[in-house]
mmCIF file of C-alpha atoms in Angstrom:
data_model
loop_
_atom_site.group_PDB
_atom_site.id
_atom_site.type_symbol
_atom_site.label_atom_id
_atom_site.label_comp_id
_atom_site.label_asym_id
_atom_site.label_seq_id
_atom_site.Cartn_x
_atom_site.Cartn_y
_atom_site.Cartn_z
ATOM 1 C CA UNK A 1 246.438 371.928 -129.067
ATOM 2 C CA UNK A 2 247.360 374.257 -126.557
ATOM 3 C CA UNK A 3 245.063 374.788 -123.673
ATOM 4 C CA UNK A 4 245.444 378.037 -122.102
ATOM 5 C CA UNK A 5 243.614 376.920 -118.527
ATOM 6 C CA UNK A 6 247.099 374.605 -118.733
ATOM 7 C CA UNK A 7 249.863 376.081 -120.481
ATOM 8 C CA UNK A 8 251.464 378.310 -118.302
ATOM 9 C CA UNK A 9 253.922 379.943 -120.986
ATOM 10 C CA UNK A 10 257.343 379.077 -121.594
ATOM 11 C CA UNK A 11 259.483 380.299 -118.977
ATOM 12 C CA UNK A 12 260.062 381.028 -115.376
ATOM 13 C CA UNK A 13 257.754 383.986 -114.283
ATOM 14 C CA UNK A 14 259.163 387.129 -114.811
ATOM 15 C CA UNK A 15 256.257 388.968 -112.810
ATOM 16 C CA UNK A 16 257.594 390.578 -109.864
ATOM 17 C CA UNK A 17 254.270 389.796 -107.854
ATOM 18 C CA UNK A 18 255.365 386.113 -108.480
ATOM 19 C CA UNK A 19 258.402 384.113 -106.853
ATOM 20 C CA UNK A 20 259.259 381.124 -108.952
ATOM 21 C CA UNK A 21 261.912 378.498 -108.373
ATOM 22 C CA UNK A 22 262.545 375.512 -110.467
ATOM 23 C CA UNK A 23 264.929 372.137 -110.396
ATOM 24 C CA UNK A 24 267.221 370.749 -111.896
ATOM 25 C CA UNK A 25 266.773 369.078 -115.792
ATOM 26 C CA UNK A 26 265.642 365.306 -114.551
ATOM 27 C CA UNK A 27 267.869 363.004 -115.427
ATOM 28 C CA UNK A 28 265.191 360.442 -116.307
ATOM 29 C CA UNK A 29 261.431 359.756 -116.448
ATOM 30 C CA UNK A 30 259.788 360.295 -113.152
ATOM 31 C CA UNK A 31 255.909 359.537 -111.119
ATOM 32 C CA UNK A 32 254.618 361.742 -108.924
ATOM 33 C CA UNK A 33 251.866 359.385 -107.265
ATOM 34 C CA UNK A 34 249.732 360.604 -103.722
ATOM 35 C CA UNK A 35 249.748 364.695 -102.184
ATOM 36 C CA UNK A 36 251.908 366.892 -102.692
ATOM 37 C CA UNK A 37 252.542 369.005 -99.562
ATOM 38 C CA UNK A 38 254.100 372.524 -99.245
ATOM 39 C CA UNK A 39 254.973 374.351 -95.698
ATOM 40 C CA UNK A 40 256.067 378.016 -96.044
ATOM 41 C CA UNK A 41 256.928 380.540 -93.338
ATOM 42 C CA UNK A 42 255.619 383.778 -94.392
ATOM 43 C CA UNK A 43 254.559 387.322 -93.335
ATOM 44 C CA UNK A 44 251.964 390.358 -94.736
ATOM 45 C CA UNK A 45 251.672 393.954 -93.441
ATOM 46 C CA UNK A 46 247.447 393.021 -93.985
ATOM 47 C CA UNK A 47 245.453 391.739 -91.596
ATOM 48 C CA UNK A 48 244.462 389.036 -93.951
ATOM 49 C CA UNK A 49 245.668 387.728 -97.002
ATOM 50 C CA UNK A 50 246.096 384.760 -99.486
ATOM 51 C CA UNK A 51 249.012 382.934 -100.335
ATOM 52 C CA UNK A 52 248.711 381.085 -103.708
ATOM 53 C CA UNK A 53 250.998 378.323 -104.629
ATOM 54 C CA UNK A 54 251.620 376.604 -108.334
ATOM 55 C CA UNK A 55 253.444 373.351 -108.975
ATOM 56 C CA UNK A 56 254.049 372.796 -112.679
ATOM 57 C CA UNK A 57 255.818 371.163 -114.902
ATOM 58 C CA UNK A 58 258.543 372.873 -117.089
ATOM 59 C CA UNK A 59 260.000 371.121 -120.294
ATOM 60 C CA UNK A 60 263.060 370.852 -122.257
ATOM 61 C CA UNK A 61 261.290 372.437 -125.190
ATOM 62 C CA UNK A 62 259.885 375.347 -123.163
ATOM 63 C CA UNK A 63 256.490 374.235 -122.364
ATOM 64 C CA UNK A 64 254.774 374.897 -118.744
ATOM 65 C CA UNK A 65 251.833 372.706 -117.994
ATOM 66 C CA UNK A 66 250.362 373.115 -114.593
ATOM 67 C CA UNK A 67 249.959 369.967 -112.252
ATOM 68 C CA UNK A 68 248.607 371.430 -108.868
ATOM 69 C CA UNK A 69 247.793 374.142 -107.359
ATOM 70 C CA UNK A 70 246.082 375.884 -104.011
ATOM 71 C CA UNK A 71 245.164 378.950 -101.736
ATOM 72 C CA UNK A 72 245.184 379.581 -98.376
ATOM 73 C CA UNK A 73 244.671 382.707 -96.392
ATOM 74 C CA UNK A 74 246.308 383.775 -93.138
ATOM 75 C CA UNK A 75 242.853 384.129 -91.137
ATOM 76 C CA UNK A 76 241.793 380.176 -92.312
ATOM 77 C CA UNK A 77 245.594 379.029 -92.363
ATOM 78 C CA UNK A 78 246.466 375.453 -91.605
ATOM 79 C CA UNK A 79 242.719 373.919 -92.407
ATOM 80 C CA UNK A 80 241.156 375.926 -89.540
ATOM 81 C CA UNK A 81 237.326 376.298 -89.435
ATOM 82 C CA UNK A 82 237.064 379.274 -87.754
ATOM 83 C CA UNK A 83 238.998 381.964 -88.001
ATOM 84 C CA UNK A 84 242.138 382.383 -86.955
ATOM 85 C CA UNK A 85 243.830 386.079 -85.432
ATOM 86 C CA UNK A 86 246.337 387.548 -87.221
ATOM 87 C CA UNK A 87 248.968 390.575 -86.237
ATOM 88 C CA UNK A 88 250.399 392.075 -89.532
ATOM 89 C CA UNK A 89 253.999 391.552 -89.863
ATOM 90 C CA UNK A 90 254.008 388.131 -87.583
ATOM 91 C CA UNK A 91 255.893 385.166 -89.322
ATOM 92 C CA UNK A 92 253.585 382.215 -89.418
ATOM 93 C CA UNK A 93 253.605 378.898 -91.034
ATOM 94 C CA UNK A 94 251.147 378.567 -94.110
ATOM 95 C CA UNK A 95 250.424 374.710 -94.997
ATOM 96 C CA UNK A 96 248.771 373.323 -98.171
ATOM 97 C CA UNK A 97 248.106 370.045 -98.887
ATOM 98 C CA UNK A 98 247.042 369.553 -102.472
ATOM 99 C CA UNK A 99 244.786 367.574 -104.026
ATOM 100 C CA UNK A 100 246.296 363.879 -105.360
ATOM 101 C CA UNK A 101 247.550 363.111 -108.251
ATOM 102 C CA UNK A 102 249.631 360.287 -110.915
ATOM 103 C CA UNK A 103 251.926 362.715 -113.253
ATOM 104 C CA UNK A 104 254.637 361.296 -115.261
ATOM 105 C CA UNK A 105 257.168 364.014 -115.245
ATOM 106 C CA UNK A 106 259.824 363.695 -118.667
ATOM 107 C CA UNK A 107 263.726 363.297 -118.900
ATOM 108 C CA UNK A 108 264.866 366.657 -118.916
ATOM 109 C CA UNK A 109 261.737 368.412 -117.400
ATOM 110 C CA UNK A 110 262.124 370.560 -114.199
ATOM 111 C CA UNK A 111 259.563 371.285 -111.831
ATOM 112 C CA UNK A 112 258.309 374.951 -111.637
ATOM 113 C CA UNK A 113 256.540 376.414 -107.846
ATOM 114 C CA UNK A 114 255.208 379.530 -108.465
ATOM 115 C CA UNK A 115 254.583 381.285 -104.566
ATOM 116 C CA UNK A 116 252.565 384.839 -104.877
ATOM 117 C CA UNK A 117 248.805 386.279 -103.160
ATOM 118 C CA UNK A 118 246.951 385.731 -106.695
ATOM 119 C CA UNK A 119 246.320 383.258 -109.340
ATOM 120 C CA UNK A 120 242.938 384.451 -110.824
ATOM 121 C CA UNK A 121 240.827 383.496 -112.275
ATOM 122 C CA UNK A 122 241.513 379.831 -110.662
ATOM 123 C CA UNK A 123 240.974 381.625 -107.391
ATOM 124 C CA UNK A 124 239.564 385.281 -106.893
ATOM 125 C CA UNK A 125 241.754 387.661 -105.487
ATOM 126 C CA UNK A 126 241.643 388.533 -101.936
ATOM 127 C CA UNK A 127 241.104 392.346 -100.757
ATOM 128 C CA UNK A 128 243.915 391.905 -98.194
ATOM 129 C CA UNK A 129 241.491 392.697 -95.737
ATOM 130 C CA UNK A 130 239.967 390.736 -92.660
ATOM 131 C CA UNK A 131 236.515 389.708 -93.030
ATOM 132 C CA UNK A 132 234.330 388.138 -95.704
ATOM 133 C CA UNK A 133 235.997 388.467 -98.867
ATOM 134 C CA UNK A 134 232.310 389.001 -100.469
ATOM 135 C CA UNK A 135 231.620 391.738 -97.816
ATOM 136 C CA UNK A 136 235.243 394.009 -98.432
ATOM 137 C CA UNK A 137 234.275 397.256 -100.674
ATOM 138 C CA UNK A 138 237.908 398.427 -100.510
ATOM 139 C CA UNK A 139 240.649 396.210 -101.347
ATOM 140 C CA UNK A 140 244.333 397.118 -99.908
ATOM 141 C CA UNK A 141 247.336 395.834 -101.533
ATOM 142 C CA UNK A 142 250.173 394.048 -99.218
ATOM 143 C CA UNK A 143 253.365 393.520 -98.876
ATOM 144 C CA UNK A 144 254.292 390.229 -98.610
ATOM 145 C CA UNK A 145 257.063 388.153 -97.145
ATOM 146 C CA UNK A 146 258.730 384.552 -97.574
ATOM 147 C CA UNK A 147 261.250 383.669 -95.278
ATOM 148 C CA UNK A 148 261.371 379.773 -96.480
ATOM 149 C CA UNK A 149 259.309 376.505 -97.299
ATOM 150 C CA UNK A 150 259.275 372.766 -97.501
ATOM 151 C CA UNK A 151 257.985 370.914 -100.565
ATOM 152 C CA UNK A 152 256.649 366.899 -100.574
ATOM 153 C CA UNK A 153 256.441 364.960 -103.372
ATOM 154 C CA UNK A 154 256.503 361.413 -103.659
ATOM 155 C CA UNK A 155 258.104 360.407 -106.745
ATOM 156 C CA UNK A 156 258.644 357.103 -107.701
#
């Protein structure tokens, strides 16, 4: 039965609003047990933004499931509780710390990270404007950068 709130097709992303990198085949059954932590150094031309982030799992016989995933924006980056100044076009670090998890990954699997500013409808889109998203009547659209990233899994 395929689910489509999981499947997540059968293939890298070919969107070109979407950045997706993937590993090598494994070469045998793997855990991922505890967070899994990602660090990227990004930039926008808006004064606030999201950054979206998608860790899934991509079989040998095409299949995507998802296994995590997050948000953050630029003006709450980093956990912050109040909000944080930004000047479009500054290179900041973006960190997301996702919610636990025990996933057997399969022989021959790779992991899939998809990086872009929307995954709806798991999180609604932002306007790419500062303020309260609620409160923006005209959304902008924004150029985004990636200039590198960390990812941390523990496998066992």
């Amino acid at each position: 039965i395929s689910d489509p709130v999981v499947d997540q097709g059968d293939d890298l992303c070919s969107r070109s609003d979407v950045l997706s990198f993937a590993s090598a085949a494994l070469p045998a059954d793997a855990l991922i047990s505890g967070a899994i932590k990602l660090r990227l150094e990004v930039a926008s031309d808006a004064p606030d933004t999201a950054f979206t982030v998608k860790l899934s799992e991509h079989f040998a016989d095409g299949r995507v499931l998802n296994i995590r995933d997050d948000i953050s924006t630029l003006g709450l980056r980093n956990g912050a509780r109040k909000r944080i100044s930004y000047r479009p076009g500054e290179r900041v670090e973006v960190d997301f710390e996702m919610t636990p998890i025990l996933w057997r990954l399969h022989k021959g699997s790779r992991l899939r990270l998809d990086i872009s500013s929307s995954n709806a409808p798991a999180f609604f889109p932002h306007p790419n404007r500062a303020g309260l998203w609620s409160r923006v009547a005209d959304p902008a659209i924004a150029r985004q950068s990636l200039f590198g990233g960390a990812l941390t899994i523990a496998v066992e």
